[in-house]
Coordinates of C-alpha atoms in Angstrom, one line a residue:
Chain A
M1 CA 18.4 21.2 -15.5
Q2 CA 20.3 19.6 -12.3
F3 CA 19.1 18.7 -9.1
G4 CA 20.7 18.1 -5.8
I5 CA 21.4 18.5 -1.8
F6 CA 24.2 20.0 -0.5
S7 CA 25.4 19.7 3.2
V8 CA 27.1 22.3 5.1
S9 CA 28.2 19.4 7.6
D10 CA 27.0 20.3 10.9
I11 CA 26.7 18.3 13.7
T12 CA 24.0 19.8 15.7
T13 CA 21.7 18.7 18.7
D14 CA 18.6 17.8 18.3
P15 CA 16.4 20.3 19.8
T16 CA 13.5 18.2 20.2
T17 CA 15.2 15.3 21.9
G18 CA 18.1 16.7 23.1
K19 CA 20.6 14.1 21.6
T20 CA 23.5 15.1 19.7
P21 CA 25.0 12.3 16.8
T22 CA 28.6 11.5 17.0
E23 CA 31.3 12.3 14.5
A24 CA 31.0 8.7 13.7
Q25 CA 27.4 8.6 13.3
R26 CA 26.8 11.8 11.5
I27 CA 29.5 10.9 8.8
K28 CA 27.8 7.6 8.1
D29 CA 24.7 9.3 7.7
I30 CA 26.4 11.9 5.4
V31 CA 27.1 8.7 3.1
T32 CA 23.5 7.4 3.5
I33 CA 22.1 10.2 2.5
A34 CA 23.8 11.1 -0.8
K35 CA 23.1 7.5 -1.7
H36 CA 19.9 8.0 -1.0
A37 CA 19.6 11.4 -2.8
E38 CA 21.0 9.2 -6.1
E39 CA 18.5 6.5 -5.4
V40 CA 15.1 9.2 -5.5
G41 CA 16.4 10.1 -8.8
L42 CA 18.8 13.1 -7.5
D43 CA 21.5 14.4 -9.7
V44 CA 23.7 16.0 -7.4
F45 CA 25.5 15.4 -4.1
A46 CA 27.6 18.6 -3.0
L47 CA 29.5 19.1 0.4
G48 CA 30.6 22.0 2.4
E49 CA 34.6 22.7 4.2
H50 CA 34.8 23.2 7.1
H51 CA 37.7 23.3 10.2
N52 CA 36.3 24.2 12.9
E53 CA 33.8 22.3 15.5
P54 CA 30.4 21.6 15.2
F55 CA 31.4 20.3 11.5
F56 CA 33.0 17.5 10.3
S57 CA 33.4 18.1 6.9
S58 CA 37.3 18.9 6.9
S59 CA 37.8 16.9 3.8
P60 CA 35.6 16.7 1.0
T61 CA 37.5 15.1 -1.7
T62 CA 38.0 11.2 1.1
T63 CA 33.9 11.4 1.6
L64 CA 33.5 12.7 -1.7
A65 CA 35.5 9.5 -3.2
Y66 CA 34.4 7.7 -0.8
I67 CA 30.4 8.2 -1.7
A68 CA 31.2 7.7 -5.6
A69 CA 32.3 4.1 -5.2
Q70 CA 28.8 3.5 -4.3
T71 CA 27.4 5.5 -6.9
T72 CA 27.1 5.4 -10.4
T73 CA 25.2 8.4 -11.6
L74 CA 25.7 10.9 -8.8
Q75 CA 27.6 14.2 -9.8
L76 CA 29.6 15.0 -7.1
S77 CA 30.3 18.4 -5.9
T78 CA 31.5 20.9 -3.0
A79 CA 29.5 23.7 -0.9
T80 CA 32.1 25.0 -0.5
T81 CA 35.8 24.4 -1.2
L82 CA 37.9 27.0 0.3
I83 CA 39.7 28.9 -2.3
T84 CA 41.2 31.1 0.6
T85 CA 42.9 28.7 2.6
N86 CA 43.6 25.5 0.8
D87 CA 46.9 25.5 -1.2
P88 CA 45.6 25.7 -5.0
V89 CA 48.4 23.2 -5.5
K90 CA 46.6 20.7 -3.2
I91 CA 42.8 21.5 -4.9
A92 CA 44.1 20.7 -8.1
E93 CA 45.5 17.6 -7.5
D94 CA 42.5 16.5 -5.1
F95 CA 39.8 17.0 -7.4
A96 CA 41.8 15.8 -10.7
M97 CA 42.4 12.7 -8.6
L98 CA 38.4 12.5 -7.5
Q99 CA 37.6 13.2 -10.9
H100 CA 39.7 9.8 -11.8
L101 CA 37.9 7.4 -9.0
A102 CA 34.3 9.2 -9.8
D103 CA 35.0 8.5 -14.0
G104 CA 34.5 12.4 -14.3
R105 CA 31.6 12.8 -12.1
V106 CA 33.1 15.9 -10.1
D107 CA 32.8 19.6 -10.4
L108 CA 33.3 22.1 -7.3
T109 CA 32.6 25.3 -6.2
L110 CA 35.0 27.9 -4.7
G111 CA 34.3 30.1 -1.5
R112 CA 36.3 31.9 0.8
G113 CA 34.4 30.7 3.7
N114 CA 32.8 32.8 6.5
T115 CA 34.6 31.9 9.5
G116 CA 37.4 34.5 10.4
P117 CA 39.6 32.2 12.9
V118 CA 40.0 29.7 10.0
Y119 CA 42.5 32.1 7.9
P120 CA 45.3 32.4 10.7
W121 CA 45.1 28.5 11.4
F122 CA 46.3 28.4 7.6
G123 CA 48.8 31.2 7.5
K124 CA 46.4 33.5 6.1
D125 CA 45.0 36.7 7.0
I126 CA 40.9 37.2 6.5
R127 CA 41.5 40.6 5.3
A128 CA 43.2 39.5 1.7
G129 CA 40.0 37.5 1.6
I130 CA 39.2 38.4 -2.2
P131 CA 43.0 39.0 -3.5
L132 CA 43.5 35.2 -2.3
A133 CA 40.8 34.1 -4.0
I134 CA 41.8 35.6 -7.3
E135 CA 45.6 34.5 -7.1
N136 CA 44.9 31.1 -6.1
Y137 CA 42.3 30.4 -8.4
A138 CA 44.5 32.1 -11.4
L139 CA 47.0 29.3 -10.3
L140 CA 44.9 26.6 -10.0
H141 CA 42.9 27.8 -13.5
K142 CA 46.3 27.6 -15.0
L143 CA 47.9 24.2 -12.9
W144 CA 44.5 22.1 -14.7
R145 CA 45.4 23.4 -18.4
E146 CA 49.7 23.6 -18.3
H147 CA 51.5 20.4 -18.1
T148 CA 54.4 22.2 -16.6
V149 CA 54.0 25.3 -14.8
D150 CA 56.1 28.4 -14.4
W151 CA 54.5 30.1 -11.5
E152 CA 55.6 33.4 -9.1
G153 CA 52.6 35.0 -7.0
K154 CA 52.3 37.2 -3.4
F155 CA 50.8 34.4 -1.3
R156 CA 52.8 31.2 -1.8
T157 CA 56.2 30.1 -2.8
P158 CA 56.6 30.1 -6.4
L159 CA 57.0 27.4 -8.7
Q160 CA 59.4 26.2 -11.2
S161 CA 58.8 23.3 -13.8
F162 CA 55.9 22.2 -11.7
T163 CA 53.5 19.4 -12.8
S164 CA 50.4 18.5 -10.7
T165 CA 49.3 15.1 -10.7
P166 CA 47.2 13.4 -11.3
R167 CA 46.1 15.5 -14.3
P168 CA 42.9 16.4 -14.7
L169 CA 40.6 13.1 -16.2
D170 CA 40.8 13.3 -20.4
D171 CA 42.7 16.9 -20.0
V172 CA 39.1 18.1 -19.1
P173 CA 39.5 20.0 -15.7
P174 CA 36.6 19.6 -13.6
F175 CA 33.9 22.4 -13.6
V176 CA 34.0 25.2 -11.6
W177 CA 31.2 27.5 -9.9
H178 CA 32.2 30.5 -8.0
G179 CA 30.0 31.0 -5.0
S180 CA 29.5 34.1 -3.2
I181 CA 26.7 36.2 -1.3
R182 CA 27.8 39.5 -1.8
S183 CA 30.9 40.2 -3.2
P184 CA 30.4 41.6 -6.6
Q185 CA 34.3 40.7 -7.0
I186 CA 33.6 37.3 -7.3
A187 CA 30.6 37.6 -9.9
E188 CA 33.1 39.3 -11.7
Q189 CA 35.5 36.9 -11.6
A190 CA 32.9 33.8 -12.5
A191 CA 32.1 35.8 -15.4
F192 CA 36.0 36.9 -16.4
Y193 CA 36.7 32.9 -16.9
G194 CA 33.3 31.9 -18.2
D195 CA 32.6 29.5 -15.2
G196 CA 29.5 29.0 -13.3
F197 CA 27.9 31.4 -10.2
F198 CA 26.6 29.8 -7.4
A199 CA 24.3 31.9 -5.3
N200 CA 24.0 30.6 -1.3
H201 CA 20.3 31.7 -1.2
I202 CA 19.6 30.0 1.2
F203 CA 20.5 32.7 4.3
W204 CA 19.5 36.1 2.4
P205 CA 17.0 37.7 0.7
A206 CA 16.0 37.1 -3.0
S207 CA 17.2 40.5 -4.0
H208 CA 21.0 39.9 -3.2
T209 CA 20.5 36.9 -5.5
Q210 CA 19.2 38.7 -8.2
R211 CA 21.6 41.8 -7.8
M212 CA 24.7 39.5 -7.7
V213 CA 23.2 36.9 -10.4
G214 CA 22.3 39.8 -12.9
L215 CA 26.0 41.7 -12.7
Y216 CA 27.7 37.7 -13.0
R217 CA 25.2 37.5 -16.2
E218 CA 25.9 41.2 -17.5
R219 CA 30.1 40.4 -17.1
F220 CA 29.5 37.2 -18.7
E221 CA 28.7 38.6 -22.1
H222 CA 31.2 41.5 -21.3
Y223 CA 33.9 38.5 -21.8
G224 CA 32.2 37.4 -24.6
H225 CA 31.7 33.8 -23.6
G226 CA 27.9 34.1 -25.0
S227 CA 25.2 36.1 -24.2
A228 CA 24.0 36.7 -20.5
D229 CA 21.4 34.5 -20.5
Q230 CA 23.3 31.6 -22.0
A231 CA 25.5 32.1 -18.4
Y232 CA 25.6 29.0 -15.4
V233 CA 23.9 29.9 -12.6
G234 CA 23.4 27.8 -9.8
L235 CA 21.2 28.3 -7.1
G236 CA 20.7 26.9 -2.9
G237 CA 17.5 26.5 -1.5
Q238 CA 16.2 25.2 1.6
V239 CA 12.6 23.3 2.3
F240 CA 10.9 21.4 4.8
M241 CA 8.1 19.3 3.8
R242 CA 5.3 17.2 4.9
K243 CA 1.8 16.2 2.9
N244 CA -0.2 18.8 5.0
S245 CA 1.5 22.2 5.1
Q246 CA 0.5 22.9 8.9
D247 CA 2.3 19.1 9.9
A248 CA 5.5 20.9 8.4
V249 CA 5.6 23.9 10.0
K250 CA 4.8 22.3 13.2
E251 CA 7.8 19.7 13.1
F252 CA 10.3 22.3 11.5
R253 CA 9.7 25.0 14.0
P254 CA 12.1 24.1 17.1
Y255 CA 14.8 22.8 14.2
F256 CA 14.3 26.3 12.9
D257 CA 13.8 28.3 16.6
N258 CA 17.2 26.3 17.3
A259 CA 19.6 26.5 14.2
P260 CA 23.1 27.8 14.5
V261 CA 22.5 30.4 11.9
Y262 CA 19.3 32.3 12.2
G263 CA 17.8 30.5 15.4
H264 CA 17.0 32.6 18.3
G265 CA 16.5 35.4 15.6
P266 CA 13.3 36.3 13.4
S267 CA 10.2 34.1 13.3
L268 CA 10.0 31.2 11.1
E269 CA 7.3 33.0 9.1
D270 CA 9.3 36.3 8.8
F271 CA 12.2 34.4 7.8
T272 CA 9.9 32.6 5.3
R273 CA 9.0 35.3 3.8
E274 CA 12.3 37.5 3.7
T275 CA 14.4 34.4 2.3
P276 CA 13.7 31.6 0.1
L277 CA 13.1 29.1 3.0
T278 CA 9.8 26.8 2.1
V279 CA 8.4 25.1 4.7
G280 CA 4.9 23.7 3.6
S281 CA 3.5 21.0 1.3
P282 CA 5.6 19.7 -1.9
Q283 CA 3.3 21.6 -4.2
Q284 CA 4.5 25.0 -1.7
V285 CA 7.8 24.2 -2.8
I286 CA 7.2 23.3 -6.3
E287 CA 5.7 26.5 -6.4
R288 CA 8.1 28.7 -5.1
T289 CA 11.0 26.8 -6.7
L290 CA 9.6 27.9 -10.1
K291 CA 9.4 31.9 -9.0
F292 CA 13.3 31.6 -8.6
R293 CA 13.4 31.5 -12.9
E294 CA 11.6 35.1 -12.7
Y295 CA 14.5 37.1 -10.8
V296 CA 17.7 35.1 -11.9
G297 CA 16.3 33.5 -15.6
D298 CA 16.6 30.1 -16.8
Y299 CA 19.3 28.0 -14.8
Q300 CA 21.3 25.3 -14.5
R301 CA 21.3 24.1 -10.9
Q302 CA 19.2 23.9 -7.8
L303 CA 20.7 22.3 -5.0
F304 CA 18.4 22.1 -1.6
L305 CA 20.0 22.1 2.2
M306 CA 18.0 19.1 3.5
D307 CA 20.7 17.8 6.4
H308 CA 20.9 20.8 9.2
A309 CA 19.9 21.8 12.3
G310 CA 19.8 18.6 13.8
L311 CA 17.0 16.9 11.8
P312 CA 17.3 13.5 12.2
V313 CA 18.9 10.8 9.4
K314 CA 15.3 9.3 9.2
T315 CA 13.3 12.6 8.8
V316 CA 16.1 13.7 6.2
L317 CA 15.7 10.7 3.8
E318 CA 11.8 11.1 4.0
Q319 CA 12.5 14.4 2.8
L320 CA 14.3 13.1 0.3
D321 CA 12.0 11.3 -0.5
L322 CA 9.4 14.0 -1.3
L323 CA 11.7 15.9 -3.1
G324 CA 12.8 12.5 -5.5
S325 CA 9.0 11.6 -5.8
E326 CA 6.8 15.0 -5.6
V327 CA 8.9 18.2 -6.2
V328 CA 11.8 17.4 -8.7
P329 CA 9.8 15.3 -11.6
V330 CA 7.4 18.2 -11.6
L331 CA 10.3 21.1 -11.6
R332 CA 12.1 19.3 -14.1
K333 CA 9.1 19.1 -16.8
E334 CA 8.1 22.8 -16.2
F335 CA 11.5 24.2 -16.4
A336 CA 12.7 22.4 -19.2
A337 CA 9.2 23.5 -20.9
L338 CA 10.3 27.1 -19.9
K339 CA 13.8 27.0 -20.8
P340 CA 14.9 28.1 -24.6
A341 CA 16.6 26.4 -26.7
H342 CA 20.0 28.6 -26.6
V343 CA 20.0 27.8 -23.0
P344 CA 22.8 25.6 -22.4
D345 CA 22.6 22.5 -19.2
A346 CA 25.2 22.6 -16.5
P347 CA 28.0 21.2 -18.0
T348 CA 29.5 17.8 -17.2
H349 CA 32.6 15.9 -17.9
A350 CA 30.8 14.4 -20.9
S351 CA 29.5 17.6 -22.0
L352 CA 33.2 19.4 -21.7
L353 CA 34.9 16.2 -23.5
A354 CA 32.6 16.0 -26.1
A355 CA 33.0 19.7 -26.6
K356 CA 36.8 19.5 -26.9
L357 CA 36.8 16.6 -29.0
A358 CA 34.5 19.0 -31.7
A359 CA 36.9 21.8 -31.9
A360 CA 39.7 19.7 -32.0
T361 CA 37.8 17.9 -35.1
E362 CA 37.0 21.7 -36.1
I363 CA 40.6 22.8 -36.4
E364 CA 41.4 19.6 -38.1
I365 CA 39.0 19.9 -40.8
G366 CA 40.2 23.6 -40.8
I367 CA 43.6 22.3 -41.6
E368 CA 42.5 19.7 -44.2
K369 CA 40.7 22.7 -46.3
E370 CA 43.8 24.7 -46.0
E371 CA 45.7 21.6 -47.7
V372 CA 43.3 21.6 -50.0
Q373 CA 42.8 24.6 -51.2
A374 CA 46.9 25.0 -51.3
Chain B
M1 CA 14.5 75.6 -4.4
K2 CA 17.1 73.2 -4.3
Q3 CA 15.3 69.5 -2.6
R4 CA 17.3 67.9 0.0
K5 CA 16.6 64.7 2.1
L6 CA 16.7 65.1 6.0
V7 CA 16.2 61.8 8.0
V8 CA 15.9 62.0 11.6
I9 CA 15.7 59.1 14.0
S10 CA 14.3 59.0 17.2
A11 CA 15.4 56.3 19.5
G12 CA 12.7 57.0 22.6
L13 CA 10.6 54.4 23.8
S14 CA 7.8 55.7 25.7
Q15 CA 4.8 57.5 24.5
P16 CA 4.5 60.3 24.7
S17 CA 8.3 60.5 24.3
S18 CA 10.5 63.5 25.0
T19 CA 13.2 62.1 22.2
R20 CA 10.7 62.4 19.7
L21 CA 9.4 65.6 21.1
L22 CA 13.0 67.2 20.6
A23 CA 13.3 65.1 17.2
D24 CA 10.4 67.1 16.0
Q25 CA 11.3 70.7 17.3
L26 CA 15.2 70.0 15.5
S27 CA 13.3 69.2 12.2
A28 CA 11.0 71.8 11.8
A29 CA 13.7 74.5 12.9
A30 CA 15.6 72.5 10.2
G31 CA 13.1 72.6 8.2
R32 CA 12.6 76.9 8.7
A33 CA 16.3 77.3 8.2
A34 CA 16.9 75.9 5.4
A35 CA 13.9 77.4 3.9
Q36 CA 15.6 80.5 4.7
L37 CA 18.2 79.4 2.8
G38 CA 16.7 78.1 -0.5
V39 CA 16.7 74.9 0.4
T40 CA 13.1 72.5 0.8
A41 CA 14.0 70.0 3.3
E42 CA 12.0 66.7 2.9
V43 CA 11.6 64.9 6.7
Q44 CA 11.2 61.2 7.1
V45 CA 11.7 60.0 10.7
V46 CA 12.1 56.7 11.8
E47 CA 11.1 55.8 15.2
L48 CA 13.4 53.0 16.4
R49 CA 11.2 51.7 18.5
D50 CA 9.0 50.0 15.5
L51 CA 12.3 48.2 14.5
A52 CA 13.9 47.1 17.3
H53 CA 13.2 43.6 16.8
E54 CA 14.2 43.8 12.9
V55 CA 17.5 45.4 14.3
V56 CA 18.4 42.0 16.7
D57 CA 17.5 40.4 13.6
H58 CA 19.7 41.8 11.2
M59 CA 22.4 41.2 13.7
L60 CA 21.7 37.1 13.9
T61 CA 21.2 36.7 10.5
G62 CA 23.2 39.2 8.8
F63 CA 20.3 41.2 6.5
A64 CA 17.9 43.3 6.7
P65 CA 14.4 42.8 7.0
A66 CA 12.0 44.6 4.9
A67 CA 11.0 47.9 7.0
L68 CA 14.8 47.8 8.4
K69 CA 15.7 47.8 4.5
S70 CA 13.7 50.6 3.7
A71 CA 14.7 52.7 7.0
Q72 CA 18.4 51.9 6.0
D73 CA 17.9 53.1 2.5
A74 CA 16.5 56.1 3.5
V75 CA 19.8 57.3 5.9
A76 CA 21.9 56.1 3.2
A77 CA 19.7 58.6 0.5
A78 CA 19.6 61.2 3.1
D79 CA 21.3 64.7 2.6
A80 CA 21.5 65.5 6.2
L81 CA 20.3 63.5 9.9
I82 CA 19.0 64.1 12.9
V83 CA 19.8 61.6 15.4
V84 CA 17.8 61.6 19.0
T85 CA 18.9 59.6 21.6
P86 CA 17.6 59.1 25.4
V87 CA 20.3 58.6 27.8
F88 CA 20.6 55.2 29.4
S89 CA 23.2 54.1 32.1
A90 CA 25.4 57.4 30.9
S91 CA 25.5 57.1 27.4
Y92 CA 23.5 56.3 24.0
S93 CA 20.7 53.9 24.5
G94 CA 21.6 50.2 23.1
L95 CA 18.8 50.4 20.6
F96 CA 20.0 53.9 19.0
K97 CA 24.3 52.3 19.0
S98 CA 22.5 48.8 17.4
F99 CA 20.7 50.7 14.5
F100 CA 24.3 52.1 13.4
D101 CA 25.8 49.0 14.2
V102 CA 24.0 47.5 11.4
L103 CA 24.3 50.2 8.8
E104 CA 26.0 49.5 5.9
Q105 CA 29.6 50.4 6.0
D106 CA 30.4 54.1 4.6
A107 CA 26.7 55.2 4.5
L108 CA 27.3 57.7 6.8
A109 CA 30.3 59.0 5.1
D110 CA 30.6 62.5 4.7
K111 CA 26.7 62.8 5.8
P112 CA 26.1 66.8 8.1
V113 CA 24.2 65.0 10.9
L114 CA 22.6 67.0 14.4
L115 CA 23.5 65.2 17.3
A116 CA 20.8 65.5 20.4
A117 CA 20.4 63.7 23.5
T118 CA 17.3 63.7 26.3
A119 CA 17.6 62.7 30.3
G120 CA 15.7 63.2 33.3
T121 CA 18.9 65.7 34.3
A122 CA 21.4 68.1 32.9
R123 CA 24.1 66.2 34.4
H124 CA 24.0 63.8 31.3
S125 CA 24.4 66.8 29.0
L126 CA 27.9 65.8 28.2
V127 CA 26.9 62.0 26.7
L128 CA 26.3 64.2 23.5
E129 CA 30.6 65.2 23.6
H130 CA 32.0 61.8 24.9
A131 CA 29.5 59.1 23.3
L132 CA 27.7 60.6 20.3
R133 CA 30.3 63.1 18.6
P134 CA 33.2 59.9 18.8
L135 CA 30.5 57.4 17.1
F136 CA 30.0 59.5 14.5
A137 CA 33.6 60.9 13.9
Y138 CA 34.2 57.0 13.9
L139 CA 31.3 56.4 11.0
H140 CA 33.0 59.7 8.9
A141 CA 29.5 61.7 9.4
V142 CA 30.1 65.3 10.0
P143 CA 28.1 66.4 13.2
V144 CA 27.5 70.1 13.2
P145 CA 29.8 71.8 15.8
T146 CA 26.4 72.3 17.9
S147 CA 24.8 69.7 19.7
V148 CA 21.2 69.9 21.7
F149 CA 20.6 68.1 25.2
A150 CA 17.3 68.6 26.8
A151 CA 16.6 67.4 30.1
S152 CA 13.3 67.3 32.1
D153 CA 13.8 71.1 33.1
D154 CA 14.3 72.5 29.4
W155 CA 10.6 71.8 28.9
G156 CA 9.2 73.6 31.9
A157 CA 7.8 77.3 31.5
N158 CA 11.3 78.5 29.8
S159 CA 11.2 76.1 27.2
V160 CA 9.4 78.5 24.5
E161 CA 11.3 81.3 24.1
G162 CA 14.0 80.0 26.2
P163 CA 17.8 78.8 26.2
L164 CA 16.8 75.0 24.6
R165 CA 14.9 77.1 22.0
G166 CA 18.2 78.8 21.2
R167 CA 20.2 76.3 21.0
I168 CA 17.6 74.6 18.9
E169 CA 17.6 77.6 16.2
R170 CA 21.4 77.5 16.1
A171 CA 22.0 73.9 15.5
A172 CA 19.4 73.9 13.1
T173 CA 21.0 76.7 11.1
E174 CA 24.3 75.0 11.2
L175 CA 22.7 71.8 9.6
A176 CA 21.0 73.9 7.2
R177 CA 24.3 75.8 5.8
E178 CA 25.3 71.8 5.3
M179 CA 22.5 70.8 3.5
E180 CA 22.5 74.2 1.3
R181 CA 26.2 74.2 0.5
R182 CA 26.3 70.3 -0.6
E183 CA 25.3 67.8 -3.4
P184 CA 22.6 65.9 -3.4
A185 CA 23.8 62.8 -1.2
T186 CA 24.6 59.8 -3.7
P187 CA 24.2 56.2 -2.1
V188 CA 26.9 53.5 -1.9
D189 CA 25.5 50.3 -3.7
P190 CA 27.1 47.4 -2.3
F191 CA 26.4 45.1 -5.1
A192 CA 28.2 47.5 -7.9
L193 CA 31.4 46.5 -9.4
T194 CA 34.1 49.5 -8.6
E195 CA 36.9 47.2 -10.1
S196 CA 37.2 44.4 -13.4
F197 CA 39.4 41.4 -13.3
E198 CA 42.2 42.9 -14.7
D199 CA 42.2 45.6 -12.0
M200 CA 41.8 42.9 -9.0
M201 CA 44.9 40.9 -11.0
K202 CA 46.8 44.4 -11.2
S203 CA 46.6 45.0 -7.7
L204 CA 47.6 41.7 -6.6

C-alpha cells in the first residue's frame, strides 16, 4: 500500500499570527514539504491544480519536475489535474515529459474542478463538466497508446495524423486515477478503463465514499478487469497530530475554525464526527485510518492533506515527522497483514512495464508453440 | 388500508408556536381525511428550529450532518408534505427557505404539498400565493389548490368551528385525495448510476 500526502496549494493567512506567506515563500515551502515526505519514508506526493487566488499551483508538472530532480523514490502525482478545462493534448505531452524526467515516478489523478468561473477562462462551459471529462479522457487515453492519431470530437478541433511528443516512457502510459466526490458517472468511467478511483474523503461523510467506491468496484468487475476487490482505490484523509490529543485539538482549532472550505461552519467536534478528519494522537490516527478499509475494502493508496489552512511550514514538517515515524510504519504493517494475496498493489511504472513485457513474452511463447505444432 | 408517509415541516421558532399549532391541526385533519379514503397516513414532524445549525452547516460544507440528513431522507421518501412557515418581512422565513435550498435536486418533484403560513395579521395572507406557491412550483412539487393562512385573530373564539377550521378541512381533504390516488413515492438516489459508459459516449 502507498502512503503519501497531497496539497491543494492554498495560500492562507495563519489565523494565529495574521501572517500570510508570499507566493514565492509558499512555492519554495511546498518543495521542502515534498522532499521531507520522501525523507520520512512516505511514498507519494500529489499536487492540486488551480487557476485562481488564493492558490499557487497553476502548473503542477513544472513543480513536480523540480521535485523529481531533488528526490529519488517519491512517486509524483496530482490532486487533481483538470480534465475538463485543460487540452487533453497538452496533458498527454506534459505528463509524458514528466515521466521521462522523473524516470517513471509519475501518475495522475483527474478531476473536473469545482470552481465555476474557471471554465469560461478556458473557453469551456461548466454545465458540460461530465461530457468534457468523458470526451477529453477518451482522447488522452488514445494519445498515449497510439502513435499516430486521427480524431474528431465535440469539444476540440479535430486531429489528423497527430503524434503527441514525447511518447510515454517505455511506451507505458502513466497510471490514471479518476477523482470524484459524488458523480457516479466518474466512478463508471474509471471502471470502464480499469483505471484507479480516488475518493476525496476529506470534506465529505464516509457514506459518500462508501457508495462511490462500491459502485466503482462493481462496475470494474462488470467490465472484466478483475474481481471487485481487485479494483484500484485511493483515499484522501485529513489529520492533525500531537503526542497528546488535547494538544492537537487546541493547536488545530483556530486553523479549523478559519479554514477556507469549512471555516465558520460546523464545530471541529461535529466535523470530526461527520467526516474522516482526525485531530488527536498518532494512535488515534492509526485507529481511525485502519477503519477506512471496513467501508471501502482493501485499498491501494492513502494520501493525507497536511499543509493547508495557513499552518506554518514548521508545523507541517513536524506533522510529516509524526506521520513517517509513528503512523505509517504501523499502518503499513497492519494493512499488509489484512490484505489478501489476490488484491494488487497500486500500479507503478515498474509494475506496468513488467506486466507489458510479460504479456509480450506470452505472445511470443504462443507464436513459438504454434510454430512447433505446425 | 393503503400506507402512505406524510411529513410535516414546521418553521416556527417560539415555544409554544402558532406555526406548530397550525401544522398539528393540518396533519390531524389530513390523517382523518386520508382514513376516510382508506389510507393510513404515517406522520413525521420535522421542526426546523432543531435543525437550524445543521442547515447552515450544509450551506457551508456542502453536505448534511446526520440529523438533517435524516430529515432530508424523510422528505424525499414522503408521499405528501405539509409545510408551515411564519411570515417574516413579507415572506417565508429565512430558515424555511434555507431548508429547501439544501434539499437534493428534484427531491420534491411530483410531490403533493399543502402550503400554510401564520402571522400576526391577516394582511400577510397572500404570502402563500406570491411567495410559497412560486417556490414550490419551481421545485416541481404539486401544491394543492387550497393553502391555509392563520393570523392571531383566527386562534380566537371562532377557530374551533369557524372559517379557519373550514379551510383546514378543505386543504387536508385535497391533500388526502392526492395521497390516495398516487403510487408510493420513490426517492431519487443521487449515487445511482443512470447511464452506462457506452451511453455517455453515445450522447456526446
